[in-house]
Coordinates of C-alpha atoms and ligand atoms in Angstrom, one line a residue:
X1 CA -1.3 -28.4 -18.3
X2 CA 0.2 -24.9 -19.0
X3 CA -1.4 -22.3 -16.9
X4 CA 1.0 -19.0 -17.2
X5 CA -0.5 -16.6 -15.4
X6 CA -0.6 -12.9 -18.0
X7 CA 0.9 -11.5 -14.9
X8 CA 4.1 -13.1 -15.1
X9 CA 6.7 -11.2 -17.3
X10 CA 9.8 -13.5 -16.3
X11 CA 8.6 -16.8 -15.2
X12 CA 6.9 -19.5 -17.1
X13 CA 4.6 -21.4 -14.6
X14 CA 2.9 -24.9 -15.3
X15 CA 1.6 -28.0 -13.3
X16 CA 2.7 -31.5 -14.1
X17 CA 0.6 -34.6 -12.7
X18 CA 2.2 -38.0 -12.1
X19 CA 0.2 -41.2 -12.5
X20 CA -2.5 -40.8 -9.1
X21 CA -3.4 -37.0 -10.0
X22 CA -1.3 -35.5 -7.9
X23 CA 0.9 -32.4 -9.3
X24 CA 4.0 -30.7 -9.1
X25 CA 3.9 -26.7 -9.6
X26 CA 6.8 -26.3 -12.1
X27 CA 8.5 -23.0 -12.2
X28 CA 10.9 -21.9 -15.6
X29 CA 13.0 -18.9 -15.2
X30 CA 12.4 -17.0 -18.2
X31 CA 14.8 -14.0 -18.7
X32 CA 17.3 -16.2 -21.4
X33 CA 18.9 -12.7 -22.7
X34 CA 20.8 -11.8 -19.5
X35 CA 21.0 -15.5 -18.6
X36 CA 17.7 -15.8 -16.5
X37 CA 19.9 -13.1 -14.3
X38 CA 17.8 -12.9 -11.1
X39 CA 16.5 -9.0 -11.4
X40 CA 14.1 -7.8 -8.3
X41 CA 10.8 -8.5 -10.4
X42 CA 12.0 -11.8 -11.1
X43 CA 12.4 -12.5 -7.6
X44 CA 8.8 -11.4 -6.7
X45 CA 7.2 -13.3 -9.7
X46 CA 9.0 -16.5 -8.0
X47 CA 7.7 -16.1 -4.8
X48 CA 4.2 -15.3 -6.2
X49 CA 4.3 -18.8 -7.6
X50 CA 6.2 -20.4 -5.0
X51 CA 3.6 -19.3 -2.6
X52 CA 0.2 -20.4 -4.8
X53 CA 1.4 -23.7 -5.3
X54 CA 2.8 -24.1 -1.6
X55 CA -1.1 -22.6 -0.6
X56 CA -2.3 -25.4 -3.8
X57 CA -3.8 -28.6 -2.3
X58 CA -3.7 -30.5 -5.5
X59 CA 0.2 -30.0 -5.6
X60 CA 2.8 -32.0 -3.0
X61 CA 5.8 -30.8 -4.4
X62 CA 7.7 -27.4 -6.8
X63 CA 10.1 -27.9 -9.6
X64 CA 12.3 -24.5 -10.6
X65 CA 14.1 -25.0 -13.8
X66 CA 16.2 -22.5 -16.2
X67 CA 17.1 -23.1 -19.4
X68 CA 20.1 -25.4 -21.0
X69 CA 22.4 -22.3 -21.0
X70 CA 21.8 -21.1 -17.5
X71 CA 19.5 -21.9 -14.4
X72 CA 20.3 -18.0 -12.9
X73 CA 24.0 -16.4 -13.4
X74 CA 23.5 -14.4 -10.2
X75 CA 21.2 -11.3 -8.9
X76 CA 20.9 -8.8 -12.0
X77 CA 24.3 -6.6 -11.6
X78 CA 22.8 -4.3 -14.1
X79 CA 20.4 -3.7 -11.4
X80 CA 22.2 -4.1 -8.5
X81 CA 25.3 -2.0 -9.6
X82 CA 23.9 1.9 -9.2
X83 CA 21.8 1.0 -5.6
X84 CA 23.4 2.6 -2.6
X85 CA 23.9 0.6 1.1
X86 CA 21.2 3.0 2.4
X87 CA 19.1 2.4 -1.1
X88 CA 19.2 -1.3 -0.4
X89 CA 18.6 -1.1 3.2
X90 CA 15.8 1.3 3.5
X91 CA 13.9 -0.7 0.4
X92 CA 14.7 -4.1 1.8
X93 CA 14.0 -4.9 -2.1
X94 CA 16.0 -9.0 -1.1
X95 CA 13.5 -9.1 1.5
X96 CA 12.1 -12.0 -1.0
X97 CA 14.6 -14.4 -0.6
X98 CA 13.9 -14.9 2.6
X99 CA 10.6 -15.7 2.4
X100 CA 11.1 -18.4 0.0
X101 CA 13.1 -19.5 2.9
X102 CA 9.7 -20.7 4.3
X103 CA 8.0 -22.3 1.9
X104 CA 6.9 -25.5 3.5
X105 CA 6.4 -28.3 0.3
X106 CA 9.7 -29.5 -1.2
X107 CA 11.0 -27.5 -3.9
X108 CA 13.5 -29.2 -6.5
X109 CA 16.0 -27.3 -8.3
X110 CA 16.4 -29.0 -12.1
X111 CA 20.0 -27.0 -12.8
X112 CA 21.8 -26.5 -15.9
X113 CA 24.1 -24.1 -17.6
X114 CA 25.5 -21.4 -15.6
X115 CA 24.4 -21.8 -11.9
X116 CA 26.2 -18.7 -10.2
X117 CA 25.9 -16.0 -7.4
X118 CA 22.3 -15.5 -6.6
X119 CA 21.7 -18.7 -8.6
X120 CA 23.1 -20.6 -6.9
X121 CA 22.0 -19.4 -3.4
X122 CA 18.9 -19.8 -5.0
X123 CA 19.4 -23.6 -5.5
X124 CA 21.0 -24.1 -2.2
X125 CA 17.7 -22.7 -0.7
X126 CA 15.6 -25.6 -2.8
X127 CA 15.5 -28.9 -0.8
X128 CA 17.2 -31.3 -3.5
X129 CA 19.6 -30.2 -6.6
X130 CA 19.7 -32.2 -9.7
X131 CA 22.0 -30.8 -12.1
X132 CA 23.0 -31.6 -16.0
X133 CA 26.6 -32.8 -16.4
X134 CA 27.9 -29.9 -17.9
X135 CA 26.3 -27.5 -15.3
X136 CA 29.0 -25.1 -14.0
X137 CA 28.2 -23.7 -10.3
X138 CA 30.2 -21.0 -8.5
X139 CA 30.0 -17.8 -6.1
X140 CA 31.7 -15.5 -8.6
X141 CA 30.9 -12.0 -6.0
X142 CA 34.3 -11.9 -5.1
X143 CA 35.0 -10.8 -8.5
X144 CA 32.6 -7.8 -8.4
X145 CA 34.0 -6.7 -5.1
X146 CA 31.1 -8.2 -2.6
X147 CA 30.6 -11.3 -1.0
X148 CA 27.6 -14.1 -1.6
X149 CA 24.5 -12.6 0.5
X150 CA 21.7 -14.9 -0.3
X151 CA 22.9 -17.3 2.1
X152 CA 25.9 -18.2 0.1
X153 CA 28.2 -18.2 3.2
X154 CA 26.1 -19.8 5.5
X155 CA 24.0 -22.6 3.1
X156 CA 27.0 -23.3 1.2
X157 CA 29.2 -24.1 4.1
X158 CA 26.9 -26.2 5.7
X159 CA 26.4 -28.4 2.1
X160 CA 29.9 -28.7 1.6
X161 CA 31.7 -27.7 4.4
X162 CA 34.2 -25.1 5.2
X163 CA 37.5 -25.9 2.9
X164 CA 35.6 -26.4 0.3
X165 CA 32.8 -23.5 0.8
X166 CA 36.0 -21.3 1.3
X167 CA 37.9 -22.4 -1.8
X168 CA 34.4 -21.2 -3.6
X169 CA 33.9 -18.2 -1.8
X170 CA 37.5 -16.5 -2.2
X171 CA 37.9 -17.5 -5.8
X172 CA 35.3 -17.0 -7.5
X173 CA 35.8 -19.9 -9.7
X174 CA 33.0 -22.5 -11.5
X175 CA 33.0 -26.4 -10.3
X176 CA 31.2 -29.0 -12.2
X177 CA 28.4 -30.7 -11.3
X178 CA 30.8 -33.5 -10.4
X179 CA 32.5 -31.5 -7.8
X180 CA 29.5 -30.6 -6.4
X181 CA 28.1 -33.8 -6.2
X182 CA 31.1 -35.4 -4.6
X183 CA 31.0 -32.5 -2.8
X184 CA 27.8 -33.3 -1.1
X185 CA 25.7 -30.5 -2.4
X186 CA 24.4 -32.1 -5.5
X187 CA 21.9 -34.9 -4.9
X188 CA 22.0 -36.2 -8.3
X189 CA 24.1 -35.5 -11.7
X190 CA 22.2 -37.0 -15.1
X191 CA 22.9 -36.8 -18.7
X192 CA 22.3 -33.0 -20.3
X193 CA 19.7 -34.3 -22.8
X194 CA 17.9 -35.5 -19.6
X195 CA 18.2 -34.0 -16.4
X196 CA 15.1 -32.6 -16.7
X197 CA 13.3 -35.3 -17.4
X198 CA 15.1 -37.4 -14.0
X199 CA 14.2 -33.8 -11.9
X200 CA 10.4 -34.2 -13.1
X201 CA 10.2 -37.7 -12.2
X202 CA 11.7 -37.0 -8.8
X203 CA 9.5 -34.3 -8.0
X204 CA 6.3 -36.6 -9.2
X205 CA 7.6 -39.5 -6.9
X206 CA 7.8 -37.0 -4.2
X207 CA 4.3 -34.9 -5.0
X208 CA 2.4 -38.7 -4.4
X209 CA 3.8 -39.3 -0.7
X210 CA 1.3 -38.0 1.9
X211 CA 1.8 -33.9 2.2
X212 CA 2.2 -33.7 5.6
X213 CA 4.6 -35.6 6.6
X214 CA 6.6 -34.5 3.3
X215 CA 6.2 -30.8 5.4
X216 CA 6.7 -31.8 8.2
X217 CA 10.0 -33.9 6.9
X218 CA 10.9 -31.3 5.3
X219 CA 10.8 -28.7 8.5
X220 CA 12.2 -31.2 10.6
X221 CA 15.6 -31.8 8.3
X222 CA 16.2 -27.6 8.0
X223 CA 15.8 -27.9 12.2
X224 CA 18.9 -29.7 12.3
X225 CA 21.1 -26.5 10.9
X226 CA 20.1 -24.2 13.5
X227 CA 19.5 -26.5 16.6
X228 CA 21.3 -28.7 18.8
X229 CA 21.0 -31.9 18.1
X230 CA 18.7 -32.6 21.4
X231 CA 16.4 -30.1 20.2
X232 CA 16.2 -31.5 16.9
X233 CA 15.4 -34.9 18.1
X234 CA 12.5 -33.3 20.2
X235 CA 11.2 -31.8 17.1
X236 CA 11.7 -34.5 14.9
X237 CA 9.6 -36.7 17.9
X238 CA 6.8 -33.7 18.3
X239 CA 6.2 -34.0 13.9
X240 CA 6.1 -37.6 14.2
X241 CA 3.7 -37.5 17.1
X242 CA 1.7 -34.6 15.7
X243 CA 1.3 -36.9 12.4
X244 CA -1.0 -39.4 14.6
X245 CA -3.8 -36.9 14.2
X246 CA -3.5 -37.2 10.1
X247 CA -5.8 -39.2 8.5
X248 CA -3.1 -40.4 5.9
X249 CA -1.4 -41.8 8.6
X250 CA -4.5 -43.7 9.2
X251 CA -4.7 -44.6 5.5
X252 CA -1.1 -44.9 5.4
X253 CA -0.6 -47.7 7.9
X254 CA -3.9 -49.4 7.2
X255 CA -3.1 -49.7 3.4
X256 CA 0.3 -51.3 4.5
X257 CA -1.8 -54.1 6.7
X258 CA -4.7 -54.4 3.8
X259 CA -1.9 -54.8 0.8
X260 CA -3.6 -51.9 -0.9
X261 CA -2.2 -48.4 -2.4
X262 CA -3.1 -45.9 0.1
X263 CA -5.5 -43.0 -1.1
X264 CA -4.1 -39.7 0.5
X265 CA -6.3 -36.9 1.3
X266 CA -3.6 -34.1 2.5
X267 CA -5.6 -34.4 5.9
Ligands
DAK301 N1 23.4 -9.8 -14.3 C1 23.0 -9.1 -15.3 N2 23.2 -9.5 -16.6 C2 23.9 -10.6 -16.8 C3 24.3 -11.4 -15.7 C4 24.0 -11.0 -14.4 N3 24.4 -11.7 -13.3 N4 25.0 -12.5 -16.2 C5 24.9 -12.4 -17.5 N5 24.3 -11.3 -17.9 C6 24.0 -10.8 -19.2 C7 25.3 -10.2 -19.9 O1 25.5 -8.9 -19.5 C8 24.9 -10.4 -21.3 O2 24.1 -9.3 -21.7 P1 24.3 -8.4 -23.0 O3 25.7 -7.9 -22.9 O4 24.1 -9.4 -24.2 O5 23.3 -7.3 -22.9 C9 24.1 -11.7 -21.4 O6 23.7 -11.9 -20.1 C10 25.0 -12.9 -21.9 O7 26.1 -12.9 -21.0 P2 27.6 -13.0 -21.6 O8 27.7 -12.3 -22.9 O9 28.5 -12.5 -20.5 O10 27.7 -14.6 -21.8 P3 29.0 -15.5 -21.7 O11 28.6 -16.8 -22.1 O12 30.2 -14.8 -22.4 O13 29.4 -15.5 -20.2 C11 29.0 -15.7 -17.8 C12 28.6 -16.1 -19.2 C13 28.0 -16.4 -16.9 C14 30.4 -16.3 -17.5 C15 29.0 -14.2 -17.6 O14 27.8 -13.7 -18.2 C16 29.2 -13.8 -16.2 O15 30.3 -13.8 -15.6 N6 28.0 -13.3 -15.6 C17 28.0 -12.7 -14.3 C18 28.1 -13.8 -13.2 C19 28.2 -13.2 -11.8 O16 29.1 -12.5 -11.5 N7 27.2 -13.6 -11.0 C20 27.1 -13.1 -9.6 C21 26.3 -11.8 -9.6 S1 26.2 -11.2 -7.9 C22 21.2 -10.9 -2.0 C23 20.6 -11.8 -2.9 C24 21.4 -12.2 -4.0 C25 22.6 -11.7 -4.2 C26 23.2 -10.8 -3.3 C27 22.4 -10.3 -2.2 N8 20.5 -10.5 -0.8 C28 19.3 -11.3 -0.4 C29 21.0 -9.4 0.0 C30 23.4 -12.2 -5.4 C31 24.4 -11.5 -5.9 C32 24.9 -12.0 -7.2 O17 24.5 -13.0 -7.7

């Protein structure tokens, strides 16, 4: 079901509903011109929908998807290019990256094309990456005389470590999907003609598990990249505690013991 909201001048936004009912909100980046370059408005539009569907309780999971030529070749440099330091600061205009930092569903990234700068910050703030085989990723800023700052130097280095995060960084060169996923920052890599397909199906798998424990997984793995790993355990034991008081864990473990499908309620 298609469900574009008029509003939206550079998304496309729709829901897709696996076999029980259950959706995922899909997000298409829709600026194919300038090679869905991430401009301000853009960015706003994405968090609009991000934050619907993550508010939605008939949706468990959020796809965002480009096109075969590009997922996002960076922030919009036409854009970015005349603001000043004090400009940018004052306006706090990438304030909205951060928020999408705190979405609480899973988000998938279906990537393809040209995944670069901003892009690919952008992917590396989804939860799983599927990419294309011919999908080229890189953190080209070097070349316009900045340095990734969505996250770039922090997310990247923690998906793929330093050497490699480094090698990235200070070249500005584009990797294959196979580098990245022998890299570690790819989950899966899948046939052009179908990797959007294989990201859909994940994020239908994933929108029919209970949605609470697929938050509070998700919360609980982004805890282990700014804690020690003591207090990660303790908040890894408090979300698996605090799920007691859900009634799909109810259903959950009683289904198990009845050999029946459990009916989730999101409760
Ligand atoms: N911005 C604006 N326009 C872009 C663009 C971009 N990033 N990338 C491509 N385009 C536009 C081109 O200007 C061209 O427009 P016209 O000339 O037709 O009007 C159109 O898209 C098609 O591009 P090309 O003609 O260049 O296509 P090619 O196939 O020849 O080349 C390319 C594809 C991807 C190799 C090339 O377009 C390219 O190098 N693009 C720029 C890639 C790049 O440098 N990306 C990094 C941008 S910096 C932050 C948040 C985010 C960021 C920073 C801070 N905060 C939260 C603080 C992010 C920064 C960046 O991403």
């Amino acid at each position: 079901m298609s469900e574009n909201s008029p509003s939206y001048k550079n998304i496309l936004v729709s829901r897709l509903s696996n076999s029980k009912g259950l959706m995922v909100g899909m997000i298409q980046l829709n600026r194919p011109d300038v090679l869905n370059a991430l401009n301000i408005e853009t960015m706003g539009e994405l968090l609009n929908a991000l934050e619907a569907f993550d508010k939605d309780k008939e949706i468990g999971c959020m796809l965002i998807t480009g096109n075969q030529k590009a997922f996002a070749a960076g922030a919009d440099i036409k854009e970015m290019a005349s603001q000043s330091a004090i400009d940018m600061y004052i306006r706090d205009q990438f304030a909205t990256w951060d928020k999408i930092r705190k979405i609480k569903k899973p988000i998938i990234a279906a990537a393809s094309g040209f995944v670069l700068g901003g892009g690919c910050e952008l992917t590396l703030t989804c939860d799983i990456i599927v990419a294309a085989e011919s999908t080229k990723f890189g953190q080209p800023e070097i070349k316009l005389g900045v340095i990734p700052g969505a996250g770039g130097t922090q997310r990247l280095t923690r998906a793929i470590g330093k050497a490699k995060a480094m090698e990235m960084i200070l070249t500005g060169r584009m990797y294959t999907a196979k580098e990245m996923f022998d890299a570690g920052m790819v989950s899966r890599v899948v046939d052009d003609e179908v990797y959007l397909e294989e990201a859909q199906a994940l994020a239908k798998e994933i929108a029919s598990m209970p949605v609470l424990a697929l938050q509070m997984a998700k919360e609980s793995v982004l805890k282990s990249f700014d804690t020690t790993i003591e207090g990660g355990l303790e908040f890894e034991r408090k979300c698996f505690y605090l799920l007691f008081a859900s009634e799909d864990m109810k259903e959950g473990m009683n289904a198990f013991i009845e050999k029946r499908k459990p009916n989730w309620k999101g409760k």
